[in-house]
mmCIF file of C-alpha atoms and ligand atoms in Angstrom:
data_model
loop_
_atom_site.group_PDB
_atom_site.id
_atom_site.type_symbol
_atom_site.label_atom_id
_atom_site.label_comp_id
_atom_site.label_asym_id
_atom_site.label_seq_id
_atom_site.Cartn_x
_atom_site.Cartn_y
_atom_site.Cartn_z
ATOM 1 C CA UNK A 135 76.276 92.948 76.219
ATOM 2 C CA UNK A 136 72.720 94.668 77.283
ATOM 3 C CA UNK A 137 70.469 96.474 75.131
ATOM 4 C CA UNK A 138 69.515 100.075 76.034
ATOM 5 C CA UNK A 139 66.361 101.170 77.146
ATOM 6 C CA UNK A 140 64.649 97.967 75.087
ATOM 7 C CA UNK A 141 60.828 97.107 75.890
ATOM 8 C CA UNK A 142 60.844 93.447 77.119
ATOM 9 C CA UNK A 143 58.789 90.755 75.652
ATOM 10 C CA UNK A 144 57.450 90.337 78.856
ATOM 11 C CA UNK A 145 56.535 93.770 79.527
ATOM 12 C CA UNK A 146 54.525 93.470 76.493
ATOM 13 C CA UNK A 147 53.148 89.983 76.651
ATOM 14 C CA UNK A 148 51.860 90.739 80.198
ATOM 15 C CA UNK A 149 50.273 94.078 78.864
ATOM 16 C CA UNK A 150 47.927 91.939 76.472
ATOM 17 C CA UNK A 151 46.824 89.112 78.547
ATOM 18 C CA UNK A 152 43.183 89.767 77.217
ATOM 19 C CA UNK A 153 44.717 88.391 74.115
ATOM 20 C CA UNK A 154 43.867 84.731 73.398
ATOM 21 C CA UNK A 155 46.886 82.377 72.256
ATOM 22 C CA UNK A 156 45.165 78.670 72.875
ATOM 23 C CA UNK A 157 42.323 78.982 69.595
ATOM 24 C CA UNK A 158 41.733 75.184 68.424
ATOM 25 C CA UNK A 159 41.487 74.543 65.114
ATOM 26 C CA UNK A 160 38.232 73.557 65.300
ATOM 27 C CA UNK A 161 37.146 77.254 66.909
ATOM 28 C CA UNK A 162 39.007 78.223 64.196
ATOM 29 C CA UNK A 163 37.437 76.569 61.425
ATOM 30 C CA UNK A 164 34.194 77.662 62.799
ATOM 31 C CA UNK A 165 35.431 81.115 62.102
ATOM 32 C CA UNK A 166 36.490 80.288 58.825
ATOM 33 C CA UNK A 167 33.053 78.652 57.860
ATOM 34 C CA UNK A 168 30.427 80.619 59.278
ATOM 35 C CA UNK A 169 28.238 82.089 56.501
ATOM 36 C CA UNK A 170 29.498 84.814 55.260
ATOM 37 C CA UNK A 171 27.752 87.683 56.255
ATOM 38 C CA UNK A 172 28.212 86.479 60.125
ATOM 39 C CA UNK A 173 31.870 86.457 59.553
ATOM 40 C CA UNK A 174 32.355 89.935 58.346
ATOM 41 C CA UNK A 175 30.088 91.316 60.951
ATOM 42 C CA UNK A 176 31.823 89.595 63.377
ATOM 43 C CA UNK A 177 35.149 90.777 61.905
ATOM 44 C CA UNK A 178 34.109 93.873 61.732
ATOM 45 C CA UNK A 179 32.977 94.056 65.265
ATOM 46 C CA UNK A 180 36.031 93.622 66.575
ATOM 47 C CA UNK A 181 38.200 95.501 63.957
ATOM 48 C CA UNK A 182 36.491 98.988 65.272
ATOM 49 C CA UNK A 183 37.268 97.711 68.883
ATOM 50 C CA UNK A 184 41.014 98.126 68.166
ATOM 51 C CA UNK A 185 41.313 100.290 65.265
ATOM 52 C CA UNK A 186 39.883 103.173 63.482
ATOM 53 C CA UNK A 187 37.897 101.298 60.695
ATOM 54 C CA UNK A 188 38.444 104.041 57.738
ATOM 55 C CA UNK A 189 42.318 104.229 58.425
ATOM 56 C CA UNK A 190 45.139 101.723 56.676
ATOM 57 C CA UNK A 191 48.843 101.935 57.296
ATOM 58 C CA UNK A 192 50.488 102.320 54.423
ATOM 59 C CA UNK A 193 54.369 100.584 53.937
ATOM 60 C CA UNK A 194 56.752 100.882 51.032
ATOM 61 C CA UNK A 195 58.951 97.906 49.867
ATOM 62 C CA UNK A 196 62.725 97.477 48.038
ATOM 63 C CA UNK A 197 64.071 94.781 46.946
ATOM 64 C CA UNK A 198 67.510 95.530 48.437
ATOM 65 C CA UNK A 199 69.061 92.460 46.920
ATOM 66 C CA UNK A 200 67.500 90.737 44.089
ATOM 67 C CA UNK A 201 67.890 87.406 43.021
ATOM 68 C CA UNK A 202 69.797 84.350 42.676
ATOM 69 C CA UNK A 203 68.780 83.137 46.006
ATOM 70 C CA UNK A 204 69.987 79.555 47.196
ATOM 71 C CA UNK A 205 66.663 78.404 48.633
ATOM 72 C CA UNK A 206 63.678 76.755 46.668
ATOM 73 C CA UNK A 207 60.436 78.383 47.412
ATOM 74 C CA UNK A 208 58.056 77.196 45.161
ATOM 75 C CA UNK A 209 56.472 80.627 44.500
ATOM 76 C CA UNK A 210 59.439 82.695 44.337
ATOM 77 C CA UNK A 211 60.977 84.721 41.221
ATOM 78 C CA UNK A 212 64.186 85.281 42.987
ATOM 79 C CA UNK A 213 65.324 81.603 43.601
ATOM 80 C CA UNK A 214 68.112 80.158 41.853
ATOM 81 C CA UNK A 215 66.649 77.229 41.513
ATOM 82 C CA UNK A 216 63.401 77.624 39.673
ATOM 83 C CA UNK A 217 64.526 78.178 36.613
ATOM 84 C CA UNK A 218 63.532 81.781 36.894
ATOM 85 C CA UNK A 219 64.971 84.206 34.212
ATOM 86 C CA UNK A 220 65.172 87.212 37.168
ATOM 87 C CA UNK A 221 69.155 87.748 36.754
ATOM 88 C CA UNK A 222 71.307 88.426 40.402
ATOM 89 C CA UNK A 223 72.060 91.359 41.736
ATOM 90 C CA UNK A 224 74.286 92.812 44.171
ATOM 91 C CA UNK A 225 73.418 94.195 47.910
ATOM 92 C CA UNK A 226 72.326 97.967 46.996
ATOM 93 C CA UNK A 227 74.430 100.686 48.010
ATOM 94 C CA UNK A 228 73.158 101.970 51.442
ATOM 95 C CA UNK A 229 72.437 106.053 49.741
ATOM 96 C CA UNK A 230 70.719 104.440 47.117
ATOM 97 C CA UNK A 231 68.498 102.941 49.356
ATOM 98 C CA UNK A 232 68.642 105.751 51.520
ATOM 99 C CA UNK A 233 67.010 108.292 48.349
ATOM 100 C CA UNK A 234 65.020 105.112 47.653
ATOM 101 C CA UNK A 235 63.676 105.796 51.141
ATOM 102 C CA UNK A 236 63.231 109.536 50.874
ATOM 103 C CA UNK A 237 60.775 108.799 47.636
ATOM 104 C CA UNK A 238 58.706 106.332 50.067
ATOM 105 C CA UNK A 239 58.612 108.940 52.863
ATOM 106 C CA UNK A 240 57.393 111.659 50.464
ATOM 107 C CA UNK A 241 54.358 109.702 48.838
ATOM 108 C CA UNK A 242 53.050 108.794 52.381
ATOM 109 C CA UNK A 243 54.575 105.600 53.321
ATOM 110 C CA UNK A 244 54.730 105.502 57.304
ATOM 111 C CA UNK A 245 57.486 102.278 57.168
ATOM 112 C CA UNK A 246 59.998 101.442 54.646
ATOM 113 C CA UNK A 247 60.367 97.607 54.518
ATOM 114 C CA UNK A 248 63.630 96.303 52.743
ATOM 115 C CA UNK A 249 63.924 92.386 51.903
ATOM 116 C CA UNK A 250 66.636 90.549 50.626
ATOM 117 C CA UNK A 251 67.025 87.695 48.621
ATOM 118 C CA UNK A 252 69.133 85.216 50.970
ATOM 119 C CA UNK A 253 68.807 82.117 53.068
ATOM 120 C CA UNK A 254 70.277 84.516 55.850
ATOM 121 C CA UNK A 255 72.545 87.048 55.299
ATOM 122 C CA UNK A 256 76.377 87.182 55.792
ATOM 123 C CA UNK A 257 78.643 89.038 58.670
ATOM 124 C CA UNK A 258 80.232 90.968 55.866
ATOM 125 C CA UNK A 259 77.115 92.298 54.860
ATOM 126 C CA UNK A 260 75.992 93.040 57.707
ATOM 127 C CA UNK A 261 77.423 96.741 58.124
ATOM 128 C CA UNK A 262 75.331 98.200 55.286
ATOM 129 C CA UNK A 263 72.317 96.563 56.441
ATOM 130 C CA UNK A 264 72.359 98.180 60.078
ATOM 131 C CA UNK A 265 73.703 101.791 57.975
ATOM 132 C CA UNK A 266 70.235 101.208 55.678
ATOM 133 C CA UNK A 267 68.244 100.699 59.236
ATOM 134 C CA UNK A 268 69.938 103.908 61.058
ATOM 135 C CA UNK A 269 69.619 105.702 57.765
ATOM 136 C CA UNK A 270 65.623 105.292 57.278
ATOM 137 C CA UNK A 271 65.127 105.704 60.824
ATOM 138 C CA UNK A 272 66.834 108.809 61.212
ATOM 139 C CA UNK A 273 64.430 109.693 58.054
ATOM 140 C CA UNK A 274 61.614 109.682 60.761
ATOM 141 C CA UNK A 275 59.808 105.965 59.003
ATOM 142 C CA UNK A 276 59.483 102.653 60.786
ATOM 143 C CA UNK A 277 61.813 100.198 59.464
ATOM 144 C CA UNK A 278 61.333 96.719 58.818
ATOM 145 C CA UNK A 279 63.786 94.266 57.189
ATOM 146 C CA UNK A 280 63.272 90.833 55.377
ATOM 147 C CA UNK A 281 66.499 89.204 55.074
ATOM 148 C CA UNK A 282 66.300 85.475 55.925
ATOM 149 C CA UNK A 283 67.117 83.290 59.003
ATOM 150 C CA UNK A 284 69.075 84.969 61.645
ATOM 151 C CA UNK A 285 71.336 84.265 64.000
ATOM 152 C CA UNK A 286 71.351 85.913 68.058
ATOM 153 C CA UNK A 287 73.826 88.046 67.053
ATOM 154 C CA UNK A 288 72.220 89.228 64.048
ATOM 155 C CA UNK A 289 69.246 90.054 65.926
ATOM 156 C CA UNK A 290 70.963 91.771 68.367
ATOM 157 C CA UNK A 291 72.791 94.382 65.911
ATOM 158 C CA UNK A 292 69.430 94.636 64.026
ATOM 159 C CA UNK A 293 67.405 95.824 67.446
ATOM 160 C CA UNK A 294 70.379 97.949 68.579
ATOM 161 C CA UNK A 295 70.385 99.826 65.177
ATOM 162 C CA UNK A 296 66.305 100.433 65.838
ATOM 163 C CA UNK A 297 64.770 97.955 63.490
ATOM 164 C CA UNK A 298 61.182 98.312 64.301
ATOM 165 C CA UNK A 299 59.986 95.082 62.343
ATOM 166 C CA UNK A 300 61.097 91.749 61.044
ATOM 167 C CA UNK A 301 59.261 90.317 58.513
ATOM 168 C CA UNK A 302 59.294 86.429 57.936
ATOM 169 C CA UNK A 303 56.926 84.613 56.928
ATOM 170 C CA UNK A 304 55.222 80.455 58.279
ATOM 171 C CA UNK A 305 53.678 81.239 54.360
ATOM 172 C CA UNK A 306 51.440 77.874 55.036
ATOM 173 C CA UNK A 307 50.327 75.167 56.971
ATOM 174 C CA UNK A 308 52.954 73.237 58.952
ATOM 175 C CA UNK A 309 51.497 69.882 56.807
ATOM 176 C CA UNK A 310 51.987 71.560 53.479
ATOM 177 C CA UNK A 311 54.991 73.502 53.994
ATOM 178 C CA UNK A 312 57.442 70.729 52.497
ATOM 179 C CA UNK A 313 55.110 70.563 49.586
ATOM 180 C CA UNK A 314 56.250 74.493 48.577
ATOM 181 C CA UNK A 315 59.841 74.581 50.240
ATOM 182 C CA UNK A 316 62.395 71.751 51.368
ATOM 183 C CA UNK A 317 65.747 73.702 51.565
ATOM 184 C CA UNK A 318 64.764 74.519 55.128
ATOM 185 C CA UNK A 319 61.851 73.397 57.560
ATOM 186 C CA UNK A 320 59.108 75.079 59.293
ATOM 187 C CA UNK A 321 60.911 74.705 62.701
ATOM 188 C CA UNK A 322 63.793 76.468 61.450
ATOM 189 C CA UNK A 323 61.286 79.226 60.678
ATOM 190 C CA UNK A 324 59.857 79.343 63.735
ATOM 191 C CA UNK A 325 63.144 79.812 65.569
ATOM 192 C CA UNK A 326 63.972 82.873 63.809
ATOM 193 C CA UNK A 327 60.557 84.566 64.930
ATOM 194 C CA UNK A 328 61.116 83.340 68.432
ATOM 195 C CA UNK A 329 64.627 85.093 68.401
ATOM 196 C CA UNK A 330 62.897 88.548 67.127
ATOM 197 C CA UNK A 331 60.465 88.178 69.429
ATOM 198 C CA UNK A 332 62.829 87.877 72.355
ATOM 199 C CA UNK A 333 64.878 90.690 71.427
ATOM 200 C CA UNK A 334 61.584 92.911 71.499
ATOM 201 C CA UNK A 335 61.713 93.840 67.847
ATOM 202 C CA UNK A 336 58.003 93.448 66.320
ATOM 203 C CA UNK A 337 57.295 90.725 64.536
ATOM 204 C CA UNK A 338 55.728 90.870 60.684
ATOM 205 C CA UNK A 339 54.827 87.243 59.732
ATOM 206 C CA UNK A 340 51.550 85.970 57.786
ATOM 207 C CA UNK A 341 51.748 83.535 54.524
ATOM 208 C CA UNK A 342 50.410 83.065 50.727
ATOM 209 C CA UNK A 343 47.183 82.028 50.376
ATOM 210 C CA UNK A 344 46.452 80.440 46.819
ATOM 211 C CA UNK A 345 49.138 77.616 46.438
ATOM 212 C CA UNK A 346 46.852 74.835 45.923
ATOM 213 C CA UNK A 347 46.646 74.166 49.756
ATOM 214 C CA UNK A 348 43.331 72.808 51.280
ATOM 215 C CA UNK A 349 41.256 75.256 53.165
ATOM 216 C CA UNK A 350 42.552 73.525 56.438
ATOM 217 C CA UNK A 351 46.156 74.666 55.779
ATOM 218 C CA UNK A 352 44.857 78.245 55.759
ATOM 219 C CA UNK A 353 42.966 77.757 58.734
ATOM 220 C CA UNK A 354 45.995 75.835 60.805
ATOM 221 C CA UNK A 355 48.186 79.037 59.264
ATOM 222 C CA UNK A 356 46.504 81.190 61.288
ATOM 223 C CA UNK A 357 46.100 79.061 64.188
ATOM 224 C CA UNK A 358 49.818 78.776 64.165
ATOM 225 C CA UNK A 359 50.333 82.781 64.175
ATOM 226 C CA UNK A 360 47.589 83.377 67.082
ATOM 227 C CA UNK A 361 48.809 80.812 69.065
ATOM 228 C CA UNK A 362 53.017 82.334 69.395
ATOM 229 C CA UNK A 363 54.441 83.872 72.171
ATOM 230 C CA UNK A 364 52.547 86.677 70.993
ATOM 231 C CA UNK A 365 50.553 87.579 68.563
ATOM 232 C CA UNK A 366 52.726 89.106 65.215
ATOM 233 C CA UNK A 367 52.141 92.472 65.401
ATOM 234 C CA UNK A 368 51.973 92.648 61.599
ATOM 235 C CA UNK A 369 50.104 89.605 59.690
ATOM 236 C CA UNK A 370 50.913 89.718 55.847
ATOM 237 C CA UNK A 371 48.023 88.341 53.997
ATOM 238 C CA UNK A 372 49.483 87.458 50.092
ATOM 239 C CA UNK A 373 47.701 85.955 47.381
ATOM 240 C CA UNK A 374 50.120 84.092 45.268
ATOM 241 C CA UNK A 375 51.569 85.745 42.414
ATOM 242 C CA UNK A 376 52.125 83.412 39.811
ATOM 243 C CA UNK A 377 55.988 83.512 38.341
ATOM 244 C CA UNK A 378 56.509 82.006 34.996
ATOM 245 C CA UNK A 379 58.700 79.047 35.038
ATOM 246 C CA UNK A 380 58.368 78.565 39.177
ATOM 247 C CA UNK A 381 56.527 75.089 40.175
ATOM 248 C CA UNK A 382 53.630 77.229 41.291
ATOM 249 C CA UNK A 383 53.451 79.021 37.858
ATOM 250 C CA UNK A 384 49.641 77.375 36.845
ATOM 251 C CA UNK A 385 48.383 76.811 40.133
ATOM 252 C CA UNK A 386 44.253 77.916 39.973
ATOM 253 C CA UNK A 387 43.402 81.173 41.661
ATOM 254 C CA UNK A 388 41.789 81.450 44.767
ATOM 255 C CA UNK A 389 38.323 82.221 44.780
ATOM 256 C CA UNK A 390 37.846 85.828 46.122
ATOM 257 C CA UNK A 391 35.772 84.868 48.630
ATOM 258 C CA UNK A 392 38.069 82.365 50.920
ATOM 259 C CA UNK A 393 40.949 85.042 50.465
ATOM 260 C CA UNK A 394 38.576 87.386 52.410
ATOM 261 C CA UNK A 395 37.413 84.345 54.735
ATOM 262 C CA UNK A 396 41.205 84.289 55.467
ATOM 263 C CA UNK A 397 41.213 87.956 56.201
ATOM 264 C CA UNK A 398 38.449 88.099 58.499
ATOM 265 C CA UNK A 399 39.698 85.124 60.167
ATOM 266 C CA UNK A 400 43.158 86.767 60.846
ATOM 267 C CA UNK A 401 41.260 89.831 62.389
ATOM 268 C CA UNK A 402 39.600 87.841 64.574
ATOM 269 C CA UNK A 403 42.365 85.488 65.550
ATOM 270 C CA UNK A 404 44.541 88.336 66.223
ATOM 271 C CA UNK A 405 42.009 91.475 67.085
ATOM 272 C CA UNK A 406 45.211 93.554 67.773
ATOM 273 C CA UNK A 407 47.264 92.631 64.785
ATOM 274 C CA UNK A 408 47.949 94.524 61.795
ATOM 275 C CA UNK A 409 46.350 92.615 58.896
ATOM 276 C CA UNK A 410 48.065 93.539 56.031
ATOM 277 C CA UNK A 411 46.433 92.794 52.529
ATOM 278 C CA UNK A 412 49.584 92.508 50.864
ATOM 279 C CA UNK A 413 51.024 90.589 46.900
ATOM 280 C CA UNK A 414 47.959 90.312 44.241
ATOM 281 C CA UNK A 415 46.232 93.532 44.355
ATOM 282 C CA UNK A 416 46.473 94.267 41.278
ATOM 283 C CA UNK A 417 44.308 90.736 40.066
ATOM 284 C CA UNK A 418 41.758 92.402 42.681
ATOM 285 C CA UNK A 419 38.788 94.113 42.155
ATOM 286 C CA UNK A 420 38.321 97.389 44.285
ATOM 287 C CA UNK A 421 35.136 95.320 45.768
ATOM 288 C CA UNK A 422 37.498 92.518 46.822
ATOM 289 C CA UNK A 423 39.705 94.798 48.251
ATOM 290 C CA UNK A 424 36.697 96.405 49.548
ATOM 291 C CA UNK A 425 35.540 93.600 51.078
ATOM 292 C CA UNK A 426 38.953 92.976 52.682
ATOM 293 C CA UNK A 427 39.186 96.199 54.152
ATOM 294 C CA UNK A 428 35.400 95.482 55.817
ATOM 295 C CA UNK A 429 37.026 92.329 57.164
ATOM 296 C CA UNK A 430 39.845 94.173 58.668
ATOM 297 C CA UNK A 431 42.596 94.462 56.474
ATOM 298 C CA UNK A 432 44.048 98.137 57.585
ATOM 299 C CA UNK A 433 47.951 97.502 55.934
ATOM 300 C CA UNK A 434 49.184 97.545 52.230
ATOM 301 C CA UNK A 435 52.194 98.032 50.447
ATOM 302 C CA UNK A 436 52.179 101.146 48.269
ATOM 303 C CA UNK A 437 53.765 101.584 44.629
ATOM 304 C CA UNK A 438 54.123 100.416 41.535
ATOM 305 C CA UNK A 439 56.174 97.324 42.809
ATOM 306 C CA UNK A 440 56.418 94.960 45.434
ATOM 307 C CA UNK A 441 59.774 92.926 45.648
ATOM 308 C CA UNK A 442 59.795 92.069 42.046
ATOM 309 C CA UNK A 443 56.286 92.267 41.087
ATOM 310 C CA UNK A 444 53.606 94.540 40.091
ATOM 311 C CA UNK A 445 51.701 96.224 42.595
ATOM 312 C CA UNK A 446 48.666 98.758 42.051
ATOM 313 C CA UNK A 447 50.094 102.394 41.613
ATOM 314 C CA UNK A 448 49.703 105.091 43.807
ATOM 315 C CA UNK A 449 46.956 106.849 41.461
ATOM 316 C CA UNK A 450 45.030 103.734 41.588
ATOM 317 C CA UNK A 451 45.278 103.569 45.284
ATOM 318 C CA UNK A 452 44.546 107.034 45.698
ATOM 319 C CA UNK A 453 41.246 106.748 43.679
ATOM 320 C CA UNK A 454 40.530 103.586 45.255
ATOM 321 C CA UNK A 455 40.652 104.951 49.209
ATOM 322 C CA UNK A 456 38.767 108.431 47.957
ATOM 323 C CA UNK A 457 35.672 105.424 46.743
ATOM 324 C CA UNK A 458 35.558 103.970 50.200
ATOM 325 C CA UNK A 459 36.114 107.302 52.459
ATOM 326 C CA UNK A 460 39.795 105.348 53.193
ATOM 327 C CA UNK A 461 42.654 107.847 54.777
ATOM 328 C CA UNK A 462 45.813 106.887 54.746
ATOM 329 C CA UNK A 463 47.098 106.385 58.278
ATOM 330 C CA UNK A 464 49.977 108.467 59.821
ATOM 331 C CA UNK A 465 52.461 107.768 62.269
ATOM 332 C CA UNK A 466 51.109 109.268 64.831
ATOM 333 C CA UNK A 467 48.111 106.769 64.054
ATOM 334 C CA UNK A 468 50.202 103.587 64.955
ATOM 335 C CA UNK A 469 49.180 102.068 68.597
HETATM 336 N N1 SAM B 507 64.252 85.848 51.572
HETATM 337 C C1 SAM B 507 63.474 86.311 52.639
HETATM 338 C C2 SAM B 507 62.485 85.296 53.134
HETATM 339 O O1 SAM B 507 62.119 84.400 52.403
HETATM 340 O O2 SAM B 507 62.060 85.437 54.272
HETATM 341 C C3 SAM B 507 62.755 87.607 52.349
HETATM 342 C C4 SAM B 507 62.092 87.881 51.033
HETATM 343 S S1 SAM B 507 60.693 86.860 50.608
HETATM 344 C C5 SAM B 507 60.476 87.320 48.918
HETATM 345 C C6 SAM B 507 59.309 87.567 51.511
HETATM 346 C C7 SAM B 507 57.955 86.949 51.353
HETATM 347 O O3 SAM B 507 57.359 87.350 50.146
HETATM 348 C C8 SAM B 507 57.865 85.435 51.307
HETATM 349 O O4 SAM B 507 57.925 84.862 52.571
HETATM 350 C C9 SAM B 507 56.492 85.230 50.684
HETATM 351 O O5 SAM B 507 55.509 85.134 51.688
HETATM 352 C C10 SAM B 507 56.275 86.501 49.864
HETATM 353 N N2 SAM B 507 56.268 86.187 48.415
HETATM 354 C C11 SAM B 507 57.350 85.890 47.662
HETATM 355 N N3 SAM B 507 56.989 85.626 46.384
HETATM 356 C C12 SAM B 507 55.639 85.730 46.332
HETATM 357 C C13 SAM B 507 54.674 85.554 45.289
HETATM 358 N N4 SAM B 507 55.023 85.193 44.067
HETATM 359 N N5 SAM B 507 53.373 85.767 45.586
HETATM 360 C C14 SAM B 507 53.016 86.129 46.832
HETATM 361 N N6 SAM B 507 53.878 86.305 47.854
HETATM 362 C C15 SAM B 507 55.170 86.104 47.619
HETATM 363 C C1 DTB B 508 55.190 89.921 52.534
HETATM 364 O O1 DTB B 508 54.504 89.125 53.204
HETATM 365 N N1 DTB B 508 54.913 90.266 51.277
HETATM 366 C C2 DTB B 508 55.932 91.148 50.761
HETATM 367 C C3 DTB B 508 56.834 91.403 52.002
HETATM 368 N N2 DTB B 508 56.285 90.509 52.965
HETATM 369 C C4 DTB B 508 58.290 91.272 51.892
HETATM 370 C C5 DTB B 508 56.619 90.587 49.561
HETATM 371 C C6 DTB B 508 55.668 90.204 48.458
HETATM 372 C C7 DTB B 508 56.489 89.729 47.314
HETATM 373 C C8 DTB B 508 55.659 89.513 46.109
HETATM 374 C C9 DTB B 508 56.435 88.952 44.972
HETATM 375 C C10 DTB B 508 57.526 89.825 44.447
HETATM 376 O O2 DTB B 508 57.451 91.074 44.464
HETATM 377 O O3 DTB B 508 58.508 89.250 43.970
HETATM 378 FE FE1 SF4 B 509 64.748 83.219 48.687
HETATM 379 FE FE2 SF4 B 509 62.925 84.458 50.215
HETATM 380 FE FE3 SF4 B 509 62.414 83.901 47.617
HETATM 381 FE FE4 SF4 B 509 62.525 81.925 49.367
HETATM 382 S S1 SF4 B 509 61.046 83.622 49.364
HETATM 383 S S2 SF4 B 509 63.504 81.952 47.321
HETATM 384 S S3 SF4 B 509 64.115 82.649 50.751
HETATM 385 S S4 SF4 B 509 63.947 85.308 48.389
#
């Protein structure tokens, strides 16, 4: 079986070799550490390199199934095993998601991103995913999916359908990634983005920041991300949500200030990467977010919820980009 007419991951790797993939943690933590004002320059500096500094893609999310999910993330409302109250749902019906969608399109969203609540998804349902793909795609919206490990052939019905994204997250540190999740390993994580990767579909993965890791663990985070293949071309930025009743439920909050040192550090890490500030806006200030957007954040998820959680709504956005001179960015926008 071939793919049609598929841009190769070497096609693209060897169009970026300007693109460093060999930082050392130590460069990196001199990043990370440099006072403050340095950083965002410096961040800043090479944000208007790549992108227009006053633009910011803007994604919708569903949660196309919700819940009762077999695996143990420590942060997560929608495992089965946290002793979360969030109650199971089934797999959405594909024109439900499909008028979902149109809402999305309609309020400016330039990619609808659909996750599901599964280790990895099953062949039988399968079918309705690709349908959901095809569906928002013929809509005229990048699609991105979040469903899991997959398999090769997985991957491959996913790219034929057009998926333009794959979202899955390293969330942390290799060191503390057994202290949040031990129903599968960061290796196993890994091979799924290597498998997207080779199949040419763009790759979405970043992590939580505000677990109760150690400053290093954000730092070797991103180290891991700018040293794959290739760089993701979309790095999710979250700050932890706290979900009653999950182990993470009374972990402190991060200070403000390291979740933008984590921001800037992505942008600099990865100049060419999509930094998306993504969960805990609404515990944000509009000078944090501010301040993230000077450190080259230019991605956020629009509407009144995430997954399962609250997310600013799209009056508060709107007010918030008309402060800072922000436009939302179109498709035509997108290198
Ligand atoms: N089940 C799939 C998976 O784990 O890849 C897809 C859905 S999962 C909810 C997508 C991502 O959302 C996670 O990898 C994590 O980074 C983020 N996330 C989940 N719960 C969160 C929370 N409470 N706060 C911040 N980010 C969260
Ligand atoms: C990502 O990094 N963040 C999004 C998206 N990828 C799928 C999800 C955030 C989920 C926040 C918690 C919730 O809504 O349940
Ligand atoms: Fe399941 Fe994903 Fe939540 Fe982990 S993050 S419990 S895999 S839905």
């Amino acid at each position: 079986m071939e793919l049609a007419a598929t841009t190769t991951t070497a096609d693209r790797t060897s169009a970026r070799p300007h693109l460093r993939r060999d930082w050392t943690r130590e460069e990196a933590q001199a990043i990370y550490e440099a006072p403050f004002n340095d950083l965002l320059f410096r961040a800043q500096t090479v944000h208007r390199k790549n992108f227009d500094p006053n633009k910011v893609q803007m994604s919708r999310l569903l949660s196309i199934k919700t819940g009762g999910c077999p695996e143990d993330c420590g942060y997560c409302s929608q495992s089965a095993r946290n002793g979360s109250t969030l109650s199971a749902s089934k797999l959405m019906e594909v024109q439900r998601v499909l008028a979902e969608a149109k809402k999305a399109k309609d309020a400016g969203a330039t990619r609808y991103c659909m996750g599901a609540a599964w280790r990895s998804p099953k062949e039988r349902d399968m079918d309705a995913v690709i349908a959901m793909v095809e569906g928002v795609k013929a809509m005229g919206m990048e699609t991105c999916m979040t469903l899991g490990m997959l398999d090769d052939g997985q991957v491959f019905r996913l790219k034929e359908a057009g998926l333009d994204y794959y979202n899955h997250n390293v969330d942390t540190s290799e060191r503390y990634y057994s202290e949040i999740i031990t129903t599968r390993t960061y290796a196993d994580r890994l091979e799924t983005l290597d498998r997207v990767r080779q199949a040419g579909i763009n790759v979405c993965s970043g992590g939580i920041v505000g677990m109760g890791e150690e400053k290093q663990d954000r730092i070797d985070m991103l180290v891991t991300l700018a040293n794959l293949e290739e760089h993701p071309q979309s790095v999710p930025i979250n700050m932890l949500i706290p979900i009653e009743n999950t182990p993470l439920a009374d972990v402190e909050q991060i200070d403000p200030i390291e979740f933008v040192r984590t921001i800037a550090t992505a942008r600099i890490l990865m100049p060419e990467s999509y930094v998306r500030l993504s969960a805990g806006r609404t515990e944000m200030s509009d000078e944090t977010q501010a301040l993230c957007f000077f450190a080259g954040a230019n991605s956020i998820f629009v509407g009144d919820t995430l997954l399962t959680a609250d997310n600013p709504d799209e009056d508060q956005d709107s007010v918030l980009f008309a402060k800072l001179g922000v436009k939302p960015m179109a498709l035509d926008d997108h290198a």
